[in-house]
mmCIF file of C-alpha atoms and ligand atoms in Angstrom:
data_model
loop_
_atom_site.group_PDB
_atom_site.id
_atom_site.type_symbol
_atom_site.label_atom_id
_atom_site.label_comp_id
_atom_site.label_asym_id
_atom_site.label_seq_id
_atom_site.Cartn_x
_atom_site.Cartn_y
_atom_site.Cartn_z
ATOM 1 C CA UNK A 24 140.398 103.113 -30.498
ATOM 2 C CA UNK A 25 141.329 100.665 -27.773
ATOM 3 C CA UNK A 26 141.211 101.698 -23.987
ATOM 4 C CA UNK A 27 142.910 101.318 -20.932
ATOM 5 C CA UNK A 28 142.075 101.716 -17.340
ATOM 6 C CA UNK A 29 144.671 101.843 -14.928
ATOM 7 C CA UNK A 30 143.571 100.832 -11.136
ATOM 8 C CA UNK A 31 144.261 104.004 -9.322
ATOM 9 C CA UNK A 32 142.644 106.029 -11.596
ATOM 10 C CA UNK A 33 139.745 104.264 -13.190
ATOM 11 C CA UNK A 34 138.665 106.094 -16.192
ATOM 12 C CA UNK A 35 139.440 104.644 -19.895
ATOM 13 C CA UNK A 36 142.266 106.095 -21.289
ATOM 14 C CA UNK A 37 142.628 106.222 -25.098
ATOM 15 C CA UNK A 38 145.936 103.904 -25.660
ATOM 16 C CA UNK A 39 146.538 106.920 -28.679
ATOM 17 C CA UNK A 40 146.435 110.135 -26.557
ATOM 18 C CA UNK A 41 147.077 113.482 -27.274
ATOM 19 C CA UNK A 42 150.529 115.614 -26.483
ATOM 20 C CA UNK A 43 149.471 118.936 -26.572
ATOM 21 C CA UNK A 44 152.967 120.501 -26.395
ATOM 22 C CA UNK A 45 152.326 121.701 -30.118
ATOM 23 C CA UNK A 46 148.965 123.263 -30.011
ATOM 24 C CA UNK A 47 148.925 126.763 -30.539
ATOM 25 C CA UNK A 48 152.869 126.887 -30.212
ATOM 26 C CA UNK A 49 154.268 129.263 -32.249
ATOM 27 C CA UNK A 50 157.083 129.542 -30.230
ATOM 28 C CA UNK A 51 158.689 126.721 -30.187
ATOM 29 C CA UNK A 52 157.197 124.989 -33.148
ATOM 30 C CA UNK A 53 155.266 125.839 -36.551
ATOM 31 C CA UNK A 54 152.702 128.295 -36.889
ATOM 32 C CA UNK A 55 149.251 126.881 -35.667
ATOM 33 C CA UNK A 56 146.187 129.462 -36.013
ATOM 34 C CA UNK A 57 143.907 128.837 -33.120
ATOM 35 C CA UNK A 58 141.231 127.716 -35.148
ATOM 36 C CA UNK A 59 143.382 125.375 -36.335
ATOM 37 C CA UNK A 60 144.394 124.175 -33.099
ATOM 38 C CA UNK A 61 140.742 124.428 -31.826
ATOM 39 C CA UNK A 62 139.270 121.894 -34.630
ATOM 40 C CA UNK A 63 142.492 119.244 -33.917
ATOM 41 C CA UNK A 64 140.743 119.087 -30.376
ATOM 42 C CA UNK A 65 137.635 118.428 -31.541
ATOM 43 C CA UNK A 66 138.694 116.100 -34.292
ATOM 44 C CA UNK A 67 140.864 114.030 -31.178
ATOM 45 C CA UNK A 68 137.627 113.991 -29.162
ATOM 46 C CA UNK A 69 135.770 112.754 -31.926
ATOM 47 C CA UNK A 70 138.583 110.266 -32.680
ATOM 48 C CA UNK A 71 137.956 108.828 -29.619
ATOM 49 C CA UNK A 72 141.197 110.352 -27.866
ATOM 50 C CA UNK A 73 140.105 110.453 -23.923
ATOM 51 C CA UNK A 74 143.654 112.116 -22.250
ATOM 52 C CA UNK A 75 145.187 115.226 -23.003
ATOM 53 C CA UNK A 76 149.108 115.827 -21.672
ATOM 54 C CA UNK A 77 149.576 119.882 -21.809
ATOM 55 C CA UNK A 78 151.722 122.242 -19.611
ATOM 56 C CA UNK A 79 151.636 126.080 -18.022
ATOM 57 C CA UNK A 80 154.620 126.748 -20.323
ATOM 58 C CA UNK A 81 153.060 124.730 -23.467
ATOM 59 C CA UNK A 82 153.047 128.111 -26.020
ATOM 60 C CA UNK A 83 152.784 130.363 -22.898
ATOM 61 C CA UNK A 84 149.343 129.093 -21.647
ATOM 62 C CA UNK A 85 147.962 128.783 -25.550
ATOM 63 C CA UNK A 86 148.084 125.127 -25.371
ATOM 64 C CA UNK A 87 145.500 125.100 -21.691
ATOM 65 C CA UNK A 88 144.034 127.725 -23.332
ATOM 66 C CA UNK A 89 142.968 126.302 -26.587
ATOM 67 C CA UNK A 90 142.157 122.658 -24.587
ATOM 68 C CA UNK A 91 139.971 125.148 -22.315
ATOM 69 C CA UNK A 92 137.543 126.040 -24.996
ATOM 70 C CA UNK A 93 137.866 122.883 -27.067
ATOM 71 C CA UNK A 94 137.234 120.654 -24.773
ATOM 72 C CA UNK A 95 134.998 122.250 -22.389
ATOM 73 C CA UNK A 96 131.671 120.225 -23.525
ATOM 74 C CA UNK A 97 133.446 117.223 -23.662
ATOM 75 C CA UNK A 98 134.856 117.821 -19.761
ATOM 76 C CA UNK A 99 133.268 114.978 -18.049
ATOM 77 C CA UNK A 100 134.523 112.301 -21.291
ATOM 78 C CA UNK A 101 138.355 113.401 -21.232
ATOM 79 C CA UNK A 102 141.118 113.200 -18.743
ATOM 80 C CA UNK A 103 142.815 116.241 -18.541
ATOM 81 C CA UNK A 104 146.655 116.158 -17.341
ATOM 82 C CA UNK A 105 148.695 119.312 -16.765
ATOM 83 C CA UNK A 106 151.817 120.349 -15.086
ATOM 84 C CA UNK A 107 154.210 122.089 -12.257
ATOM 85 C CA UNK A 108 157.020 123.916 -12.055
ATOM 86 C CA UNK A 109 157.656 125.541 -15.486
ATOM 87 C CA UNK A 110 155.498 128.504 -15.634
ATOM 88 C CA UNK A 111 153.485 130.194 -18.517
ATOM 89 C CA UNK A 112 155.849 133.529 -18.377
ATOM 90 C CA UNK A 113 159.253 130.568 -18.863
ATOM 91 C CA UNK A 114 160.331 130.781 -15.452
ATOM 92 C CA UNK A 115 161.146 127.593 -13.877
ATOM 93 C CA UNK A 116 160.373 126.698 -10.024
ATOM 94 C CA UNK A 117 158.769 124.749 -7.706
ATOM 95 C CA UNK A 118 158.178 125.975 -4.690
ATOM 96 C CA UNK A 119 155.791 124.200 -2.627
ATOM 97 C CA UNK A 120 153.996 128.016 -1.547
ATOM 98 C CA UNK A 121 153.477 128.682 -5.665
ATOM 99 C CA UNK A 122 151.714 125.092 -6.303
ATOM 100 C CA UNK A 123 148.325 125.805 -5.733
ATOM 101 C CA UNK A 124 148.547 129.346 -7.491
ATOM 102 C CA UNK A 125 150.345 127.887 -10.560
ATOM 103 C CA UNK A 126 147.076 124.727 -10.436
ATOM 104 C CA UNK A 127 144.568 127.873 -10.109
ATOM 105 C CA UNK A 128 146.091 129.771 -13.316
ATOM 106 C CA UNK A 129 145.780 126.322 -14.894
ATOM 107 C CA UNK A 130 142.080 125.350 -13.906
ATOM 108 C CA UNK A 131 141.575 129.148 -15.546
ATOM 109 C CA UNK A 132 143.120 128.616 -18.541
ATOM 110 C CA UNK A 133 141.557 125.293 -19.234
ATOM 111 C CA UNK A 134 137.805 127.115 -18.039
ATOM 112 C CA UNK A 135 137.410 124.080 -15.140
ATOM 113 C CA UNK A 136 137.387 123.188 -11.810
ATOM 114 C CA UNK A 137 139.152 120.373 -11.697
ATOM 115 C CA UNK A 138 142.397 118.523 -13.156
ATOM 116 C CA UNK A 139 142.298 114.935 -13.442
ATOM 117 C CA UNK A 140 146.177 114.949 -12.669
ATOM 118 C CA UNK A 141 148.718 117.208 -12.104
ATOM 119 C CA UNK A 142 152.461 116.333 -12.919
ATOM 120 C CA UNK A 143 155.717 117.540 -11.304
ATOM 121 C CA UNK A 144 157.510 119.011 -14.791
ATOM 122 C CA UNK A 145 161.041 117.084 -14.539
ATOM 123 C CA UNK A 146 161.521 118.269 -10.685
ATOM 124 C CA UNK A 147 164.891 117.556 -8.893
ATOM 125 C CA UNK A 148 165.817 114.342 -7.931
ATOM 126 C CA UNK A 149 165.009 115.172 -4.119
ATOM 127 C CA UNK A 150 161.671 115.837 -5.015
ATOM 128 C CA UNK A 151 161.034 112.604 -6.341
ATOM 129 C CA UNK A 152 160.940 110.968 -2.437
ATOM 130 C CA UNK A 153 157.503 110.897 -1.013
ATOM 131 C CA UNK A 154 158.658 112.929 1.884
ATOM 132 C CA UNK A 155 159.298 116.165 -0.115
ATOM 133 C CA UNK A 156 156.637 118.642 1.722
ATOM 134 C CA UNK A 157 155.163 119.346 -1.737
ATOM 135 C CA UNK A 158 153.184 115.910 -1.652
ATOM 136 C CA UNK A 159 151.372 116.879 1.242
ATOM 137 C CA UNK A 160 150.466 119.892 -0.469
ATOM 138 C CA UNK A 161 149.320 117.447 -3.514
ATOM 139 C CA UNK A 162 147.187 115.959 -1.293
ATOM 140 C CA UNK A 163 145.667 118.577 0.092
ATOM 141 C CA UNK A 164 144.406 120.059 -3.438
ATOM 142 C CA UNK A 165 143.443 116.273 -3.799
ATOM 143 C CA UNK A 166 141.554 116.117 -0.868
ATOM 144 C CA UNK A 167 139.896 119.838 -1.647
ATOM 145 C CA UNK A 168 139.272 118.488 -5.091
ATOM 146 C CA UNK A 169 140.854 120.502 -6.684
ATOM 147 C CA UNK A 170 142.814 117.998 -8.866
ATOM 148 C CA UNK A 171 141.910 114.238 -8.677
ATOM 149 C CA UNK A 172 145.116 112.629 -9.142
ATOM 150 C CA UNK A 173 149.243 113.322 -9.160
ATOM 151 C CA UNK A 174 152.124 112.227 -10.749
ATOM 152 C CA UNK A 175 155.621 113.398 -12.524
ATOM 153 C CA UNK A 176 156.941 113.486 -15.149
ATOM 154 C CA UNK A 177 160.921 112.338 -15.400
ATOM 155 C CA UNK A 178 163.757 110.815 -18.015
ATOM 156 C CA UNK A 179 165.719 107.756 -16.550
ATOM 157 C CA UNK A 180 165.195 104.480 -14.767
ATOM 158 C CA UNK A 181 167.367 105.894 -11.793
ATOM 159 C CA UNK A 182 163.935 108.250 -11.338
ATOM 160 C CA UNK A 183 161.564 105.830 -11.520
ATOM 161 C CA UNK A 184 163.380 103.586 -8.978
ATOM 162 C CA UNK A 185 163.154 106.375 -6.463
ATOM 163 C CA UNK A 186 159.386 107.129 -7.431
ATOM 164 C CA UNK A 187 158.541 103.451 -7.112
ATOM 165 C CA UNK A 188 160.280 102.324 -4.129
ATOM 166 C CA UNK A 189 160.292 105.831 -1.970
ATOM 167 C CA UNK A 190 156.810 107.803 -2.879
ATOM 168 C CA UNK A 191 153.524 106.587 -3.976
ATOM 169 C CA UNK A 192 151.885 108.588 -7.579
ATOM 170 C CA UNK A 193 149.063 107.956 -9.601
ATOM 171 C CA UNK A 194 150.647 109.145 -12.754
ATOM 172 C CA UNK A 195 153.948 108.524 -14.019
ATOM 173 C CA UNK A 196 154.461 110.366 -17.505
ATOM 174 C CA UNK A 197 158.142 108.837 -18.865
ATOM 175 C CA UNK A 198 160.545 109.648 -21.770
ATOM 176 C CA UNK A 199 159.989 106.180 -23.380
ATOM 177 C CA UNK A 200 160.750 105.147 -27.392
ATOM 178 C CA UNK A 201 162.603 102.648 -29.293
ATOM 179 C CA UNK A 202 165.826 104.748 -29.286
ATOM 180 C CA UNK A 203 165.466 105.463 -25.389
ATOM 181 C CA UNK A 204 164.241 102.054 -23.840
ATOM 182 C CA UNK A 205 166.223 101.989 -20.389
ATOM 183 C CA UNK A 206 163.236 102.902 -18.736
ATOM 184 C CA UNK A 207 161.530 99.679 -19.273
ATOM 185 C CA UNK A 208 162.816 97.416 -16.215
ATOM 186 C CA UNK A 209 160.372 99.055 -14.246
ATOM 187 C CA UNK A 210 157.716 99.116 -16.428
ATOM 188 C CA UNK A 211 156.252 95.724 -14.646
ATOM 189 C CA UNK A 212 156.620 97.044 -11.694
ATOM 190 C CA UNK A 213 154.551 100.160 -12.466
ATOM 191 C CA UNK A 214 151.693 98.056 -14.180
ATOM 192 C CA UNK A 215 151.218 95.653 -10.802
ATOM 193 C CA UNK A 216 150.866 98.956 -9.150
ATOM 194 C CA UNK A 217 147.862 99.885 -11.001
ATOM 195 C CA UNK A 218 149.938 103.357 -11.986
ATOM 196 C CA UNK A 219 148.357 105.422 -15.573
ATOM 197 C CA UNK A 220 151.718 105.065 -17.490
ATOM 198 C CA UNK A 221 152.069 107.623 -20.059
ATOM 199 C CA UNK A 222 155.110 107.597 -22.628
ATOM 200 C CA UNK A 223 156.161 111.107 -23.810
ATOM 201 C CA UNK A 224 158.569 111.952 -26.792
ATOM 202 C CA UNK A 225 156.923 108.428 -28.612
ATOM 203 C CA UNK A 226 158.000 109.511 -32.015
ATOM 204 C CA UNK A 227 162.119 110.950 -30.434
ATOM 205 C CA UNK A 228 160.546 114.350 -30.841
ATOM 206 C CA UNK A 229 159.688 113.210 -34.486
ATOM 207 C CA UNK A 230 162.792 111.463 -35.882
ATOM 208 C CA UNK A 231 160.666 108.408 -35.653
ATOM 209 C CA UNK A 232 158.817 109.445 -38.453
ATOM 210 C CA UNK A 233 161.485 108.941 -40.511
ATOM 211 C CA UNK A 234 160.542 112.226 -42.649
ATOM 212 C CA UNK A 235 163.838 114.278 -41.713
ATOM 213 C CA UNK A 236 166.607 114.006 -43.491
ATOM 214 C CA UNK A 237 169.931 115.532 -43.450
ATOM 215 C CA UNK A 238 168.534 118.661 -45.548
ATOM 216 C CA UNK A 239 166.109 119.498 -42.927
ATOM 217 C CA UNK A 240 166.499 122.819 -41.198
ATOM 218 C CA UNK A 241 165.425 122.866 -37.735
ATOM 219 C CA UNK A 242 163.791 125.980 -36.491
ATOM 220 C CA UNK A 243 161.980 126.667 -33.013
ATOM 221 C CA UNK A 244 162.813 124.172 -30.193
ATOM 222 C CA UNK A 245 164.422 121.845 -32.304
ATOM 223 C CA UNK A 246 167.426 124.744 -33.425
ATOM 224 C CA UNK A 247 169.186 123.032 -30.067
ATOM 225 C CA UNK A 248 170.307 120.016 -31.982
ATOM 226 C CA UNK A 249 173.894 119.769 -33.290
ATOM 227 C CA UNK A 250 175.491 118.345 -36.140
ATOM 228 C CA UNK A 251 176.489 115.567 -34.038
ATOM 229 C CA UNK A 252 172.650 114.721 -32.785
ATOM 230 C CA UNK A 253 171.706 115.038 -36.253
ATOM 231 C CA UNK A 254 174.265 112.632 -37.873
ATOM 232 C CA UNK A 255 173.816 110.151 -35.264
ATOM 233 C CA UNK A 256 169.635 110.168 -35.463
ATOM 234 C CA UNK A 257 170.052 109.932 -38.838
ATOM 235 C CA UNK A 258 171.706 106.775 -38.925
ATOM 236 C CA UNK A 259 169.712 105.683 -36.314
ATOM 237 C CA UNK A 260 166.595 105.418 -37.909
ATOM 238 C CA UNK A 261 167.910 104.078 -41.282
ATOM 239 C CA UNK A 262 168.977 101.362 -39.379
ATOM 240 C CA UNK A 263 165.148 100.709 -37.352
ATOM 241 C CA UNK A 264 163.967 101.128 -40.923
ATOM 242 C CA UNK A 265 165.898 98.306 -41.725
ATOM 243 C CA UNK A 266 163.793 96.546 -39.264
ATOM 244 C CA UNK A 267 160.531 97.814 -39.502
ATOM 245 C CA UNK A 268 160.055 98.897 -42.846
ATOM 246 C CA UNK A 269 158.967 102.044 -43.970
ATOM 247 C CA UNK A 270 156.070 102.392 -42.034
ATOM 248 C CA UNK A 271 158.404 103.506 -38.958
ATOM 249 C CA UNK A 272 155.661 105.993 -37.204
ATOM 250 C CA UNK A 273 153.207 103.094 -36.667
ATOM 251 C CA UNK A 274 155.973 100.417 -35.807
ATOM 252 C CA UNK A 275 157.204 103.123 -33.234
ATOM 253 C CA UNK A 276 153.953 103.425 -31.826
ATOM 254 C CA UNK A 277 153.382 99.775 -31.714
ATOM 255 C CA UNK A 278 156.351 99.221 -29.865
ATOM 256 C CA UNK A 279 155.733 101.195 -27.426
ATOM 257 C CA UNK A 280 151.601 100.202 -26.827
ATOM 258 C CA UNK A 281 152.902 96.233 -26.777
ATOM 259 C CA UNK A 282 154.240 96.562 -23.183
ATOM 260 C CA UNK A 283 151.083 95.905 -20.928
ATOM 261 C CA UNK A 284 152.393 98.686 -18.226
ATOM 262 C CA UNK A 285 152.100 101.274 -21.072
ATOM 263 C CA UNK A 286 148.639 103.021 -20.413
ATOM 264 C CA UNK A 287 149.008 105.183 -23.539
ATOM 265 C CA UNK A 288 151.351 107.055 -25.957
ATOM 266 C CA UNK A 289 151.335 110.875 -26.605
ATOM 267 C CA UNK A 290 152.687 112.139 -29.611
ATOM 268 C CA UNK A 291 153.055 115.419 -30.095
ATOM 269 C CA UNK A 292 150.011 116.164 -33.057
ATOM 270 C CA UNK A 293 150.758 119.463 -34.778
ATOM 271 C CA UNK A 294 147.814 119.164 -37.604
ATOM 272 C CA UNK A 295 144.734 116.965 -38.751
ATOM 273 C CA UNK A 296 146.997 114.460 -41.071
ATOM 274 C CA UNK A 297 149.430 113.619 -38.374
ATOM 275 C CA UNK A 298 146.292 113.098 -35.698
ATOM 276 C CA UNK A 299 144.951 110.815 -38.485
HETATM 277 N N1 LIG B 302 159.084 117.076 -19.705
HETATM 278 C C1 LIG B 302 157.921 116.630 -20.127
HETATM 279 O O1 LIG B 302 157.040 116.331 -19.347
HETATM 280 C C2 LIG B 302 157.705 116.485 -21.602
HETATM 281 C C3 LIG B 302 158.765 116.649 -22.502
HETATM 282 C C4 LIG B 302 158.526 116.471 -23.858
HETATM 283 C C5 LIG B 302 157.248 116.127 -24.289
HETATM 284 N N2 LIG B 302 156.225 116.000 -23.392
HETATM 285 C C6 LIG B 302 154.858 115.633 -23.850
HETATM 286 O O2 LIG B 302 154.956 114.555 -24.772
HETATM 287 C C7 LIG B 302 154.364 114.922 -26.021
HETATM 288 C C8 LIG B 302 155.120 114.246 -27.137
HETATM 289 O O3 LIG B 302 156.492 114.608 -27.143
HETATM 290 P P1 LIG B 302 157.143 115.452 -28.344
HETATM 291 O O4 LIG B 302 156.087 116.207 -29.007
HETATM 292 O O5 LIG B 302 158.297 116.173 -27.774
HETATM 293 O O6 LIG B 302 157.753 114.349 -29.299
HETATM 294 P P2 LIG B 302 157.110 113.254 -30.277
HETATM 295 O O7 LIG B 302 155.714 112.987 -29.949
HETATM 296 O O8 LIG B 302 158.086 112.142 -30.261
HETATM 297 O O9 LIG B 302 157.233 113.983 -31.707
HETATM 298 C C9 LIG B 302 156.302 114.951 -32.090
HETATM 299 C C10 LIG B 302 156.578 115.367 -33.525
HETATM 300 O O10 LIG B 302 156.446 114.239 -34.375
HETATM 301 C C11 LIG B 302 155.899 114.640 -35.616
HETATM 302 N N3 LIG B 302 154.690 113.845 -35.824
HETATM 303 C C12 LIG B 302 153.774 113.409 -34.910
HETATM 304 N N4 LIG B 302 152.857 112.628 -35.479
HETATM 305 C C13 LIG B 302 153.186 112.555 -36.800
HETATM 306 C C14 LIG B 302 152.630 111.878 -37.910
HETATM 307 N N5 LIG B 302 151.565 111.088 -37.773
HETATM 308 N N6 LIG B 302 153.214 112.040 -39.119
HETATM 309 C C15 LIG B 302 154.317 112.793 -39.268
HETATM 310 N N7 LIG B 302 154.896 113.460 -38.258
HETATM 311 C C16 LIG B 302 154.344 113.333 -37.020
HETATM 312 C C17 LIG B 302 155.662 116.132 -35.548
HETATM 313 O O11 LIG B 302 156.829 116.728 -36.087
HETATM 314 P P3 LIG B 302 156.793 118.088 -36.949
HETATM 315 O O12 LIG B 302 156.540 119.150 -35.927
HETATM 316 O O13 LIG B 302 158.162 118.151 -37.571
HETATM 317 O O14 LIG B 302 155.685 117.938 -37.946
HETATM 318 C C18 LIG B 302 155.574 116.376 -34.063
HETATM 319 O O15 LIG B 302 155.938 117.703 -33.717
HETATM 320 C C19 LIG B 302 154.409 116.452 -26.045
HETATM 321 O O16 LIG B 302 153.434 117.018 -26.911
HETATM 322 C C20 LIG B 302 154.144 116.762 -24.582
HETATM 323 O O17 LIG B 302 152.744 116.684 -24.317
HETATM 324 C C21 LIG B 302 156.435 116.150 -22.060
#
């Protein structure tokens, strides 16, 4: 495993992480029995995987909960990254009053007392300027403790701008792959400023895999896709295959990990072959 340490945050970040959107999600993905989910941890940890990307809303809590107990004699080795503003009951807000409630339920679901960062869930634009009131409130829990670094997590280069230029995060966590790459003008930018970069959706929530075809039926999460999203992925990734090969999932990956801003990718690892 290779490492990387960004400046502000100074701890060696596995360039392979782990997105823990899938672990012990039954509702929006496959089945995955806890003790299932439980021994993926473990195997990560022992891969050498240091940060872990998971959410209040990931499975309803499951997926702190299941990173709780799994990782809990590894705490001081891993870097442990969850969310705000999507809560573990599917409601969606964030009010500055309900931030350090919503960190509290999450320090109790992942059985510690501190996060290593804590990441505005997709907020509204006008949260994205440093002057919103809830990064005072950041700081505060960062000043208690409480969590030791902040961030968000957004889409588009138009959000990055503003969270480059008008606010001032450890963390950025970005929707970055080969078939979304308008992100990546700021990626320099974000690497002089010492920032832990973290690319979500490596893998375009798994077309990148190049293992669906146009047989595949879609169930959980993924039911949202139309016809249209499906014909056009499709053709998509025959033609990157045409580039790459047919070893698509590492060329995807390697993509991504070859810009020197990147910090780490986190695919979404739903059992022991995939993590492999
Ligand atoms: N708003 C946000 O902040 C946000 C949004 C989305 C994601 N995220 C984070 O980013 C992580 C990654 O995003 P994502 O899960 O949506 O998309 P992704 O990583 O692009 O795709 C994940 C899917 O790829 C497939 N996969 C992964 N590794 C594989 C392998 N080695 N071989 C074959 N198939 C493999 C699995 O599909 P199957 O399930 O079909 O096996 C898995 O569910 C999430 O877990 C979450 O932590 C954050």
């Amino acid at each position: 495993m290779k490492y990387n340490t960004p400046k502000r945050i100074g701890f060696a970040i596995s360039e392979i992480s782990f997105g823990a959107w899938q672990l012990g999600n039954d509702i929006d993905f496959d089945k995955m029995s806890e003790n299932d989910a439980a021994a993926l941890v473990e195997s990560a940890v022992k891969a050498g995987i240091t940060l872990y990307d998971t959410a209040p809303n990931y499975g309803h809590g499951n997926s702190e909960r299941i990173l709780g107990k799994a990782l809990k004699s590894y705490r001081q080795k891993v870097f442990i990254s969850s969310k705000f503003g999507h809560d573990s009951e599917g409601g969606i807000g964030f009010e500055v009053d309900k931030l350090e409630t919503s960190v509290r339920n999450s320090l109790n679901r992942l059985e510690t007392d501190y996060l290593d960062s804590l990441i505005l869930h997709n907020p509204g634009r006008e949260m994205l300027f440093g002057t919103h009131p809830i990064y005072k409130e950041l700081k505060r829990l960062k000043s208690e403790g409480i969590i030791t670094h902040y961030g968000v997590s957004v889409d588009w280069p138009e959000e990055l701008e503003i969270v480059l230029h008008e606010n001032d995060v450890d963390v950025i966590e970005i929707l970055f792959n080969i078939v979304h790459q308008s992100p990546k003008k700021w990626f320099d930018e974000i690497g002089e400023k010492g920032i832990l970069l973290m690319t979500k959706v490596p893998l375009d929530s798994g077309w990148l895999t190049g293992k669906y075809t146009k047989e595949t039926v879609f169930k959980g999460i993924r039911s949202r896709w139309t016809e249209t999203d499906i014909k056009s992925r499709l053709e998509i990734v025959e033609r990157i295959k045409d580039i790459v090969g047919e070893d698509i999932i590492h060329a995807s990956l390697r993509f991504i990990l070859d810009y020197p801003a990147v910090t780490c990718v986190i695919p979404g690892i739903r059992n022991q072959s995939q993590l492999a």
